[in-house]
Amino acid sequence: MDRFIEDKSHKVDVNIDGTTEKKIDFNDLKTGGFIKQRQKDLFTVRLRCPGGRMTTKNLIEVSKIADEYSLEGVVHFSYRQSLEILYVNYKEFSKIVEKLAEIGMKVASCGPRVRVPTACGGCEYNPNGLTDTQGLARMVDEKFFGTPTHHKFKISFSGCPLDCSRTREMDLGFQGVVDPVWDEPSCTGCTICSEVCKEDAIEADPDTGKPIFKEENCIYCGDCIRACPTGSWTAKRTGHIIRIGGKHGRHPLEAFAQANFIPDEKVPEVIEKTIEWYLANGIRGERIGFTIRRVGYDSYQEHMKETFESGSPVREEI
Amino acid sequence: MSEEIKADAELDLRGVMCPINFVKTKLKLEMLDAGQVLEIVLDSGEPIQNVPKSIKDEGHTIVDVKKEDGYFRLKIEKS
């Protein structure tokens, strides 16, 4: 069989559990993370790697599995940080799933549901990181992965305002922020904070050198806190900007901030209630970004009111 | 934070790029004993944005900062 002849069929005989032979729709397979390739009988197997993190031991084992089952001996790093094993024959599905399960690896999914969350390195090892993006990504993967929605639902975590995980392009994005407070008595007026601030949010008093804080310019990155030699700038609170309604694809939308300084412990509630609002207000095949623009931000804000009271209000919209 | 803090060593890092300026600071500090003071001169802009926070991350204390024209003079006490 020439594996480079394009196959346009939509169903295939599959022996998933080793006993029952049946016709399976390719779209059903996608829900399980098996994506049909152009080539007849061949599929891409997408793994679940929340936050794009994997132990080296698992990486070695996954490499062995990929080497055994990829007919071309190739993998692909997906745009959402998961590893995809290419050119896998569907007849091997049950075996490959079993082998992956032995090392605790699972297969991801596609389609209208909560996807594997993406995340940057976060505060664990990134010097700019303010939030534990990796821990939160694992939590979301365990709690919400696969939850059915009207359309795909993508969540990401960025640890700081550099926003490497592109929360502005997500259905629901969480971006780390820190609220700086200044303590006058310990300040020596060295002016380092005003030099360090890239946002013109801190001006040094021409006489004393002490900071004049212009909060309207602050993006809550914490550069001032990290740079201050005397610890005069400290973190009042750390949390997340919540961005909603972004997407990529043919018709990109920007996600807009709807709350600020939401603490870690409220993250699951934000997700749960956002999905609740989406399911109640959206229609099948509609991304939440279109729903919120159609139904209105007020409706979403009203639904989230109690949850968002744990932080500070922000309203961005077109 | 007073004028009296005396430096035991000095390093002029004007014109030295990140992160070489920090690496040089770190190496110089390694040659000192705990409690001794190193004075460094850093350019404004990127060096002053990066080096002080890295010094703090390493556990040392910045005991004096003076802004001069276009650069900063920092005194660092080794931890």
PDB file of C-alpha atoms in Angstrom, chain A residues 42-184:
ATOM      1  CA  LEU A  42      -2.664   6.368   9.024  1.00  0.00           C
ATOM      2  CA  PHE A  43      -3.339   8.635  11.953  1.00  0.00           C
ATOM      3  CA  THR A  44      -1.630  11.171  14.165  1.00  0.00           C
ATOM      4  CA  VAL A  45      -1.757  10.254  17.837  1.00  0.00           C
ATOM      5  CA  ARG A  46      -1.804  13.388  19.989  1.00  0.00           C
ATOM      6  CA  LEU A  47      -0.531  13.011  23.538  1.00  0.00           C
ATOM      7  CA  ARG A  48      -1.670  14.958  26.563  1.00  0.00           C
ATOM      8  CA  CYS A  49       1.135  17.149  27.848  1.00  0.00           C
ATOM      9  CA  PRO A  50      -0.466  19.861  30.034  1.00  0.00           C
ATOM     10  CA  GLY A  51       1.714  22.960  30.056  1.00  0.00           C
ATOM     11  CA  GLY A  52       4.079  21.228  27.623  1.00  0.00           C
ATOM     12  CA  ARG A  53       5.929  19.553  30.454  1.00  0.00           C
ATOM     13  CA  MET A  54       7.113  15.961  30.537  1.00  0.00           C
ATOM     14  CA  THR A  55       9.543  14.047  32.705  1.00  0.00           C
ATOM     15  CA  THR A  56      12.727  12.982  30.955  1.00  0.00           C
ATOM     16  CA  LYS A  57      11.903   9.375  31.822  1.00  0.00           C
ATOM     17  CA  ASN A  58       8.548   9.644  30.069  1.00  0.00           C
ATOM     18  CA  LEU A  59      10.166  11.369  27.124  1.00  0.00           C
ATOM     19  CA  ILE A  60      12.553   8.423  26.735  1.00  0.00           C
ATOM     20  CA  GLU A  61       9.676   5.933  26.930  1.00  0.00           C
ATOM     21  CA  VAL A  62       7.493   7.959  24.557  1.00  0.00           C
ATOM     22  CA  SER A  63      10.430   8.079  22.136  1.00  0.00           C
ATOM     23  CA  LYS A  64      10.624   4.287  22.183  1.00  0.00           C
ATOM     24  CA  ILE A  65       6.877   3.993  21.576  1.00  0.00           C
ATOM     25  CA  ALA A  66       7.019   6.572  18.771  1.00  0.00           C
ATOM     26  CA  ASP A  67       9.958   4.805  17.227  1.00  0.00           C
ATOM     27  CA  GLU A  68       8.028   1.534  17.270  1.00  0.00           C
ATOM     28  CA  TYR A  69       4.667   2.805  15.976  1.00  0.00           C
ATOM     29  CA  SER A  70       5.412   5.767  13.721  1.00  0.00           C
ATOM     30  CA  LEU A  71       5.884   4.236  10.280  1.00  0.00           C
ATOM     31  CA  GLU A  72       7.988   7.221   9.247  1.00  0.00           C
ATOM     32  CA  GLY A  73       9.754   7.536  12.598  1.00  0.00           C
ATOM     33  CA  VAL A  74       8.692  11.112  13.232  1.00  0.00           C
ATOM     34  CA  VAL A  75       6.938  13.147  15.907  1.00  0.00           C
ATOM     35  CA  HIS A  76       5.614  16.697  15.788  1.00  0.00           C
ATOM     36  CA  PHE A  77       5.461  19.275  18.578  1.00  0.00           C
ATOM     37  CA  SER A  78       1.922  20.593  18.304  1.00  0.00           C
ATOM     38  CA  TYR A  79       1.048  24.273  18.534  1.00  0.00           C
ATOM     39  CA  ARG A  80      -0.428  23.590  21.935  1.00  0.00           C
ATOM     40  CA  GLN A  81       2.657  22.028  23.452  1.00  0.00           C
ATOM     41  CA  SER A  82       1.683  18.397  23.082  1.00  0.00           C
ATOM     42  CA  LEU A  83       3.680  15.727  21.367  1.00  0.00           C
ATOM     43  CA  GLU A  84       2.132  14.059  18.335  1.00  0.00           C
ATOM     44  CA  ILE A  85       3.241  10.690  17.034  1.00  0.00           C
ATOM     45  CA  LEU A  86       2.764  10.724  13.259  1.00  0.00           C
ATOM     46  CA  TYR A  87       2.041   7.913  10.777  1.00  0.00           C
ATOM     47  CA  VAL A  88       0.421   5.448  13.169  1.00  0.00           C
ATOM     48  CA  ASN A  89      -1.680   2.676  11.639  1.00  0.00           C
ATOM     49  CA  TYR A  90      -5.161   2.544  13.198  1.00  0.00           C
ATOM     50  CA  LYS A  91      -4.755  -1.179  13.803  1.00  0.00           C
ATOM     51  CA  GLU A  92      -2.185  -0.336  16.441  1.00  0.00           C
ATOM     52  CA  PHE A  93      -4.443   2.012  18.442  1.00  0.00           C
ATOM     53  CA  SER A  94      -5.224  -0.328  21.295  1.00  0.00           C
ATOM     54  CA  LYS A  95      -1.581  -1.357  21.624  1.00  0.00           C
ATOM     55  CA  ILE A  96      -0.242   2.179  21.579  1.00  0.00           C
ATOM     56  CA  VAL A  97      -2.811   3.375  24.120  1.00  0.00           C
ATOM     57  CA  GLU A  98      -1.914   0.472  26.381  1.00  0.00           C
ATOM     58  CA  LYS A  99       1.819   1.189  26.129  1.00  0.00           C
ATOM     59  CA  LEU A 100       1.299   4.875  26.810  1.00  0.00           C
ATOM     60  CA  ALA A 101      -0.895   4.053  29.805  1.00  0.00           C
ATOM     61  CA  GLU A 102       1.927   1.962  31.276  1.00  0.00           C
ATOM     62  CA  ILE A 103       3.955   5.147  31.706  1.00  0.00           C
ATOM     63  CA  GLY A 104       0.962   7.219  32.776  1.00  0.00           C
ATOM     64  CA  MET A 105       0.644   9.045  29.459  1.00  0.00           C
ATOM     65  CA  LYS A 106      -2.754   9.698  27.983  1.00  0.00           C
ATOM     66  CA  VAL A 107      -3.997  10.572  24.543  1.00  0.00           C
ATOM     67  CA  ALA A 108      -5.379  14.102  24.075  1.00  0.00           C
ATOM     68  CA  SER A 109      -8.498  15.154  22.210  1.00  0.00           C
ATOM     69  CA  CYS A 110      -9.875  17.425  19.565  1.00  0.00           C
ATOM     70  CA  GLY A 111     -13.376  18.703  18.892  1.00  0.00           C
ATOM     71  CA  PRO A 112     -15.891  20.719  20.941  1.00  0.00           C
ATOM     72  CA  ARG A 113     -14.541  20.339  24.442  1.00  0.00           C
ATOM     73  CA  VAL A 114     -12.068  21.706  26.951  1.00  0.00           C
ATOM     74  CA  ARG A 115      -8.611  21.072  25.541  1.00  0.00           C
ATOM     75  CA  VAL A 116      -5.306  20.375  27.210  1.00  0.00           C
ATOM     76  CA  PRO A 117      -4.240  23.659  28.831  1.00  0.00           C
ATOM     77  CA  THR A 118      -1.038  25.380  27.759  1.00  0.00           C
ATOM     78  CA  ALA A 119       1.332  27.243  30.055  1.00  0.00           C
ATOM     79  CA  CYS A 120       4.692  28.947  30.246  1.00  0.00           C
ATOM     80  CA  GLY A 121       7.306  27.962  32.834  1.00  0.00           C
ATOM     81  CA  GLY A 122       5.716  30.147  35.502  1.00  0.00           C
ATOM     82  CA  CYS A 123       7.087  31.081  38.898  1.00  0.00           C
ATOM     83  CA  GLU A 124       8.740  27.696  39.504  1.00  0.00           C
ATOM     84  CA  TYR A 125      11.849  28.559  37.514  1.00  0.00           C
ATOM     85  CA  ASN A 126      11.216  31.625  35.337  1.00  0.00           C
ATOM     86  CA  PRO A 127      12.582  34.810  36.971  1.00  0.00           C
ATOM     87  CA  ASN A 128       9.655  36.894  35.665  1.00  0.00           C
ATOM     88  CA  GLY A 129       7.027  34.326  36.646  1.00  0.00           C
ATOM     89  CA  LEU A 130       4.430  35.439  39.177  1.00  0.00           C
ATOM     90  CA  THR A 131       2.046  32.484  39.219  1.00  0.00           C
ATOM     91  CA  ASP A 132       2.376  28.698  39.302  1.00  0.00           C
ATOM     92  CA  THR A 133       1.224  28.235  35.727  1.00  0.00           C
ATOM     93  CA  GLN A 134       2.419  24.639  35.531  1.00  0.00           C
ATOM     94  CA  GLY A 135       0.579  23.568  38.672  1.00  0.00           C
ATOM     95  CA  LEU A 136      -2.578  25.290  37.463  1.00  0.00           C
ATOM     96  CA  ALA A 137      -2.296  23.669  34.024  1.00  0.00           C
ATOM     97  CA  ARG A 138      -2.083  20.249  35.697  1.00  0.00           C
ATOM     98  CA  MET A 139      -5.122  21.080  37.821  1.00  0.00           C
ATOM     99  CA  VAL A 140      -7.165  22.154  34.780  1.00  0.00           C
ATOM    100  CA  ASP A 141      -6.108  19.053  32.892  1.00  0.00           C
ATOM    101  CA  GLU A 142      -7.249  16.815  35.741  1.00  0.00           C
ATOM    102  CA  LYS A 143     -10.473  18.657  36.515  1.00  0.00           C
ATOM    103  CA  PHE A 144     -11.747  20.007  33.215  1.00  0.00           C
ATOM    104  CA  PHE A 145     -10.077  18.193  30.328  1.00  0.00           C
ATOM    105  CA  GLY A 146     -12.662  16.858  27.884  1.00  0.00           C
ATOM    106  CA  THR A 147     -15.640  18.759  29.325  1.00  0.00           C
ATOM    107  CA  PRO A 148     -18.053  19.053  26.369  1.00  0.00           C
ATOM    108  CA  THR A 149     -18.712  22.603  25.144  1.00  0.00           C
ATOM    109  CA  HIS A 150     -20.320  24.212  22.079  1.00  0.00           C
ATOM    110  CA  HIS A 151     -17.014  24.437  20.268  1.00  0.00           C
ATOM    111  CA  LYS A 152     -13.371  23.966  21.158  1.00  0.00           C
ATOM    112  CA  PHE A 153     -12.433  25.619  24.430  1.00  0.00           C
ATOM    113  CA  LYS A 154      -8.819  26.578  24.930  1.00  0.00           C
ATOM    114  CA  ILE A 155      -7.313  27.684  28.215  1.00  0.00           C
ATOM    115  CA  SER A 156      -3.816  28.985  28.833  1.00  0.00           C
ATOM    116  CA  PHE A 157      -1.738  30.302  31.704  1.00  0.00           C
ATOM    117  CA  SER A 158       0.900  33.002  31.412  1.00  0.00           C
ATOM    118  CA  GLY A 159       2.967  33.704  34.488  1.00  0.00           C
ATOM    119  CA  CYS A 160       3.490  37.422  33.852  1.00  0.00           C
ATOM    120  CA  PRO A 161       2.494  40.298  31.550  1.00  0.00           C
ATOM    121  CA  LEU A 162       4.993  39.168  28.894  1.00  0.00           C
ATOM    122  CA  ASP A 163       2.156  36.749  28.185  1.00  0.00           C
ATOM    123  CA  CYS A 164       4.202  34.073  26.400  1.00  0.00           C
ATOM    124  CA  SER A 165       1.192  31.748  26.540  1.00  0.00           C
ATOM    125  CA  ARG A 166      -0.845  34.291  24.576  1.00  0.00           C
ATOM    126  CA  THR A 167      -3.863  34.619  26.841  1.00  0.00           C
ATOM    127  CA  ARG A 168      -5.267  37.198  24.424  1.00  0.00           C
ATOM    128  CA  GLU A 169      -5.811  34.400  21.884  1.00  0.00           C
ATOM    129  CA  MET A 170      -7.558  31.992  24.245  1.00  0.00           C
ATOM    130  CA  ASP A 171     -11.193  31.230  24.878  1.00  0.00           C
ATOM    131  CA  LEU A 172     -10.204  31.714  28.507  1.00  0.00           C
ATOM    132  CA  GLY A 173      -6.796  33.004  29.523  1.00  0.00           C
ATOM    133  CA  PHE A 174      -5.148  33.546  32.897  1.00  0.00           C
ATOM    134  CA  GLN A 175      -2.230  35.942  33.069  1.00  0.00           C
ATOM    135  CA  GLY A 176      -0.180  36.473  36.224  1.00  0.00           C
ATOM    136  CA  VAL A 177      -0.083  39.917  37.837  1.00  0.00           C
ATOM    137  CA  VAL A 178       1.283  41.414  41.037  1.00  0.00           C
ATOM    138  CA  ASP A 179      -0.009  44.507  42.789  1.00  0.00           C
ATOM    139  CA  PRO A 180       2.957  46.591  44.003  1.00  0.00           C
ATOM    140  CA  VAL A 181       2.863  48.655  47.199  1.00  0.00           C
ATOM    141  CA  TRP A 182       5.494  51.111  48.304  1.00  0.00           C
ATOM    142  CA  ASP A 183       6.700  51.640  51.849  1.00  0.00           C
ATOM    143  CA  GLU A 184       8.087  55.125  52.282  1.00  0.00           C
TER     144      GLU A 184
END
